[in-house]
Amino acid sequence: MTCPNCGAQNRPAAKFCKQCGADFSPTRAVVPRPATASPAKAPANGKPALPHPVPT
């Protein structure tokens, strides 16, 4: 097995590169989770909930 990182020759069943230590284990695809946050609700007084302005 040739290391894709450094090009060194390794045993066919190697899990790591003997030269640079690269990991040969298969990478797992990361599946994004759907957002679970719900939209903010307006307060009972009917006015939108906005943060107070910060003086600069």
CSV table of N, CA and C in Angstrom, one decimal:
chain,number,residue,atom,x,y,z
A,1,MET,N,0.9,-1.2,0.0
A,1,MET,CA,0.0,0.0,0.0
A,1,MET,C,0.9,1.2,0.0
A,2,THR,N,0.6,2.2,-0.9
A,2,THR,CA,1.3,3.4,-0.9
A,2,THR,C,0.6,4.5,-0.1
A,3,CYS,N,1.3,5.2,0.7
A,3,CYS,CA,0.7,6.2,1.6
A,3,CYS,C,0.3,7.4,0.7
A,4,PRO,N,-0.9,7.8,0.8
A,4,PRO,CA,-1.4,9.0,0.0
A,4,PRO,C,-0.8,10.3,0.5
A,5,ASN,N,-0.2,10.3,1.7
A,5,ASN,CA,0.3,11.5,2.3
A,5,ASN,C,1.8,11.7,2.0
A,6,CYS,N,2.6,10.7,2.1
A,6,CYS,CA,4.0,10.8,1.8
A,6,CYS,C,4.6,10.0,0.7
A,7,GLY,N,3.8,9.0,0.2
A,7,GLY,CA,4.3,8.1,-0.9
A,7,GLY,C,5.1,6.9,-0.4
A,8,ALA,N,5.3,6.7,0.9
A,8,ALA,CA,6.0,5.5,1.4
A,8,ALA,C,5.3,4.3,1.1
A,9,GLN,N,6.0,3.2,0.9
A,9,GLN,CA,5.4,1.8,0.7
A,9,GLN,C,5.2,1.2,2.1
A,10,ASN,N,4.0,0.7,2.3
A,10,ASN,CA,3.6,0.0,3.5
A,10,ASN,C,3.1,-1.3,3.2
A,11,ARG,N,2.9,-2.2,4.3
A,11,ARG,CA,2.3,-3.5,4.1
A,11,ARG,C,0.8,-3.3,3.7
A,12,PRO,N,0.3,-4.2,2.9
A,12,PRO,CA,-1.1,-4.1,2.4
A,12,PRO,C,-2.1,-4.0,3.5
A,13,ALA,N,-1.9,-4.6,4.6
A,13,ALA,CA,-2.9,-4.5,5.7
A,13,ALA,C,-2.6,-3.4,6.7
A,14,ALA,N,-1.6,-2.6,6.4
A,14,ALA,CA,-1.2,-1.5,7.4
A,14,ALA,C,-2.4,-0.6,7.7
A,15,LYS,N,-2.5,-0.2,9.0
A,15,LYS,CA,-3.5,0.8,9.4
A,15,LYS,C,-2.9,2.2,9.5
A,16,PHE,N,-1.6,2.3,9.6
A,16,PHE,CA,-0.9,3.6,9.7
A,16,PHE,C,0.4,3.5,8.8
A,17,CYS,N,0.8,4.6,8.3
A,17,CYS,CA,2.0,4.7,7.5
A,17,CYS,C,3.2,4.6,8.4
A,18,LYS,N,4.2,3.7,8.0
A,18,LYS,CA,5.4,3.5,8.8
A,18,LYS,C,6.3,4.7,8.7
A,19,GLN,N,6.1,5.6,7.7
A,19,GLN,CA,7.0,6.7,7.5
A,19,GLN,C,6.5,8.0,8.2
A,20,CYS,N,5.2,8.3,7.9
A,20,CYS,CA,4.7,9.6,8.4
A,20,CYS,C,3.6,9.4,9.5
A,21,GLY,N,3.1,8.2,9.7
A,21,GLY,CA,2.0,7.9,10.7
A,21,GLY,C,0.6,8.2,10.2
A,22,ALA,N,0.4,8.5,8.9
A,22,ALA,CA,-0.9,8.8,8.4
A,22,ALA,C,-1.9,7.6,8.7
A,23,ASP,N,-3.1,7.9,9.0
A,23,ASP,CA,-4.1,6.9,9.3
A,23,ASP,C,-4.7,6.4,8.0
A,24,PHE,N,-4.6,5.0,7.8
A,24,PHE,CA,-5.2,4.4,6.6
A,24,PHE,C,-6.6,3.9,6.7
A,25,SER,N,-7.2,4.1,7.9
A,25,SER,CA,-8.6,3.6,8.1
A,25,SER,C,-9.5,4.4,7.2
A,26,PRO,N,-10.6,3.7,6.8
A,26,PRO,CA,-11.5,4.4,5.9
A,26,PRO,C,-12.2,5.6,6.6
A,27,THR,N,-12.4,6.7,5.9
A,27,THR,CA,-13.0,7.8,6.5
A,27,THR,C,-14.5,7.6,6.5
A,28,ARG,N,-15.2,8.1,7.5
A,28,ARG,CA,-16.7,8.0,7.5
A,28,ARG,C,-17.2,9.3,7.1
A,29,ALA,N,-18.3,9.2,6.3
A,29,ALA,CA,-19.0,10.4,5.8
A,29,ALA,C,-19.7,11.0,7.0
A,30,VAL,N,-19.6,12.3,7.1
A,30,VAL,CA,-20.3,13.0,8.2
A,30,VAL,C,-21.6,13.5,7.6
A,31,VAL,N,-22.7,13.0,8.3
A,31,VAL,CA,-24.1,13.4,7.9
A,31,VAL,C,-24.6,14.5,8.8
A,32,PRO,N,-24.8,15.7,8.2
A,32,PRO,CA,-25.3,16.8,9.0
A,32,PRO,C,-26.7,16.5,9.6
A,33,ARG,N,-26.9,16.9,10.8
A,33,ARG,CA,-28.2,16.7,11.5
A,33,ARG,C,-29.1,17.9,11.2
A,34,PRO,N,-30.3,17.6,11.0
A,34,PRO,CA,-31.2,18.7,10.8
A,34,PRO,C,-31.3,19.6,12.0
A,35,ALA,N,-31.5,20.9,11.7
A,35,ALA,CA,-31.7,21.9,12.8
A,35,ALA,C,-32.9,21.6,13.7
A,36,THR,N,-32.7,21.6,15.0
A,36,THR,CA,-33.9,21.3,15.9
A,36,THR,C,-34.4,22.5,16.6
A,37,ALA,N,-33.7,23.7,16.4
A,37,ALA,CA,-34.2,24.9,17.1
A,37,ALA,C,-35.5,25.4,16.4
A,38,SER,N,-36.4,25.9,17.3
A,38,SER,CA,-37.6,26.4,16.7
A,38,SER,C,-37.5,27.9,16.6
A,39,PRO,N,-38.2,28.5,15.7
A,39,PRO,CA,-38.1,30.0,15.6
A,39,PRO,C,-38.5,30.7,16.9
A,40,ALA,N,-38.0,31.9,17.1
A,40,ALA,CA,-38.3,32.6,18.3
A,40,ALA,C,-39.7,33.1,18.3
A,41,LYS,N,-40.4,33.1,19.4
A,41,LYS,CA,-41.8,33.6,19.5
A,41,LYS,C,-41.8,35.0,19.9
A,42,ALA,N,-42.8,35.7,19.4
A,42,ALA,CA,-43.0,37.1,19.8
A,42,ALA,C,-43.5,37.2,21.3
A,43,PRO,N,-43.1,38.1,22.1
A,43,PRO,CA,-43.6,38.2,23.4
A,43,PRO,C,-45.1,38.5,23.4
A,44,ALA,N,-45.7,38.3,24.6
A,44,ALA,CA,-47.2,38.5,24.7
A,44,ALA,C,-47.6,39.9,24.4
A,45,ASN,N,-46.8,40.9,24.5
A,45,ASN,CA,-47.2,42.2,24.2
A,45,ASN,C,-47.3,42.5,22.7
A,46,GLY,N,-46.9,41.6,21.9
A,46,GLY,CA,-47.1,41.8,20.4
A,46,GLY,C,-45.9,42.5,19.8
A,47,LYS,N,-45.0,43.0,20.5
A,47,LYS,CA,-43.8,43.7,20.0
A,47,LYS,C,-42.7,42.7,19.7
A,48,PRO,N,-41.9,42.9,18.7
A,48,PRO,CA,-40.9,41.9,18.4
A,48,PRO,C,-39.8,41.9,19.5
A,49,ALA,N,-39.3,40.8,19.8
A,49,ALA,CA,-38.2,40.7,20.8
A,49,ALA,C,-36.9,40.9,20.1
A,50,LEU,N,-36.3,42.1,20.3
A,50,LEU,CA,-35.1,42.5,19.8
A,50,LEU,C,-34.1,42.9,20.9
A,51,PRO,N,-32.8,42.6,20.7
A,51,PRO,CA,-31.9,43.0,21.8
A,51,PRO,C,-31.8,44.6,21.9
A,52,HIS,N,-31.5,45.1,23.0
A,52,HIS,CA,-31.3,46.5,23.2
A,52,HIS,C,-30.0,46.9,22.4
A,53,PRO,N,-30.0,48.1,21.8
A,53,PRO,CA,-28.8,48.6,21.0
A,53,PRO,C,-27.7,48.8,22.0
A,54,VAL,N,-26.5,48.6,21.6
A,54,VAL,CA,-25.3,48.8,22.4
A,54,VAL,C,-24.7,50.1,21.9
A,55,PRO,N,-24.4,51.0,22.8
A,55,PRO,CA,-23.8,52.3,22.3
A,55,PRO,C,-22.4,52.0,21.9
A,56,THR,N,-22.0,52.8,20.9
A,56,THR,CA,-20.6,52.6,20.4
A,56,THR,C,-19.8,53.8,20.6
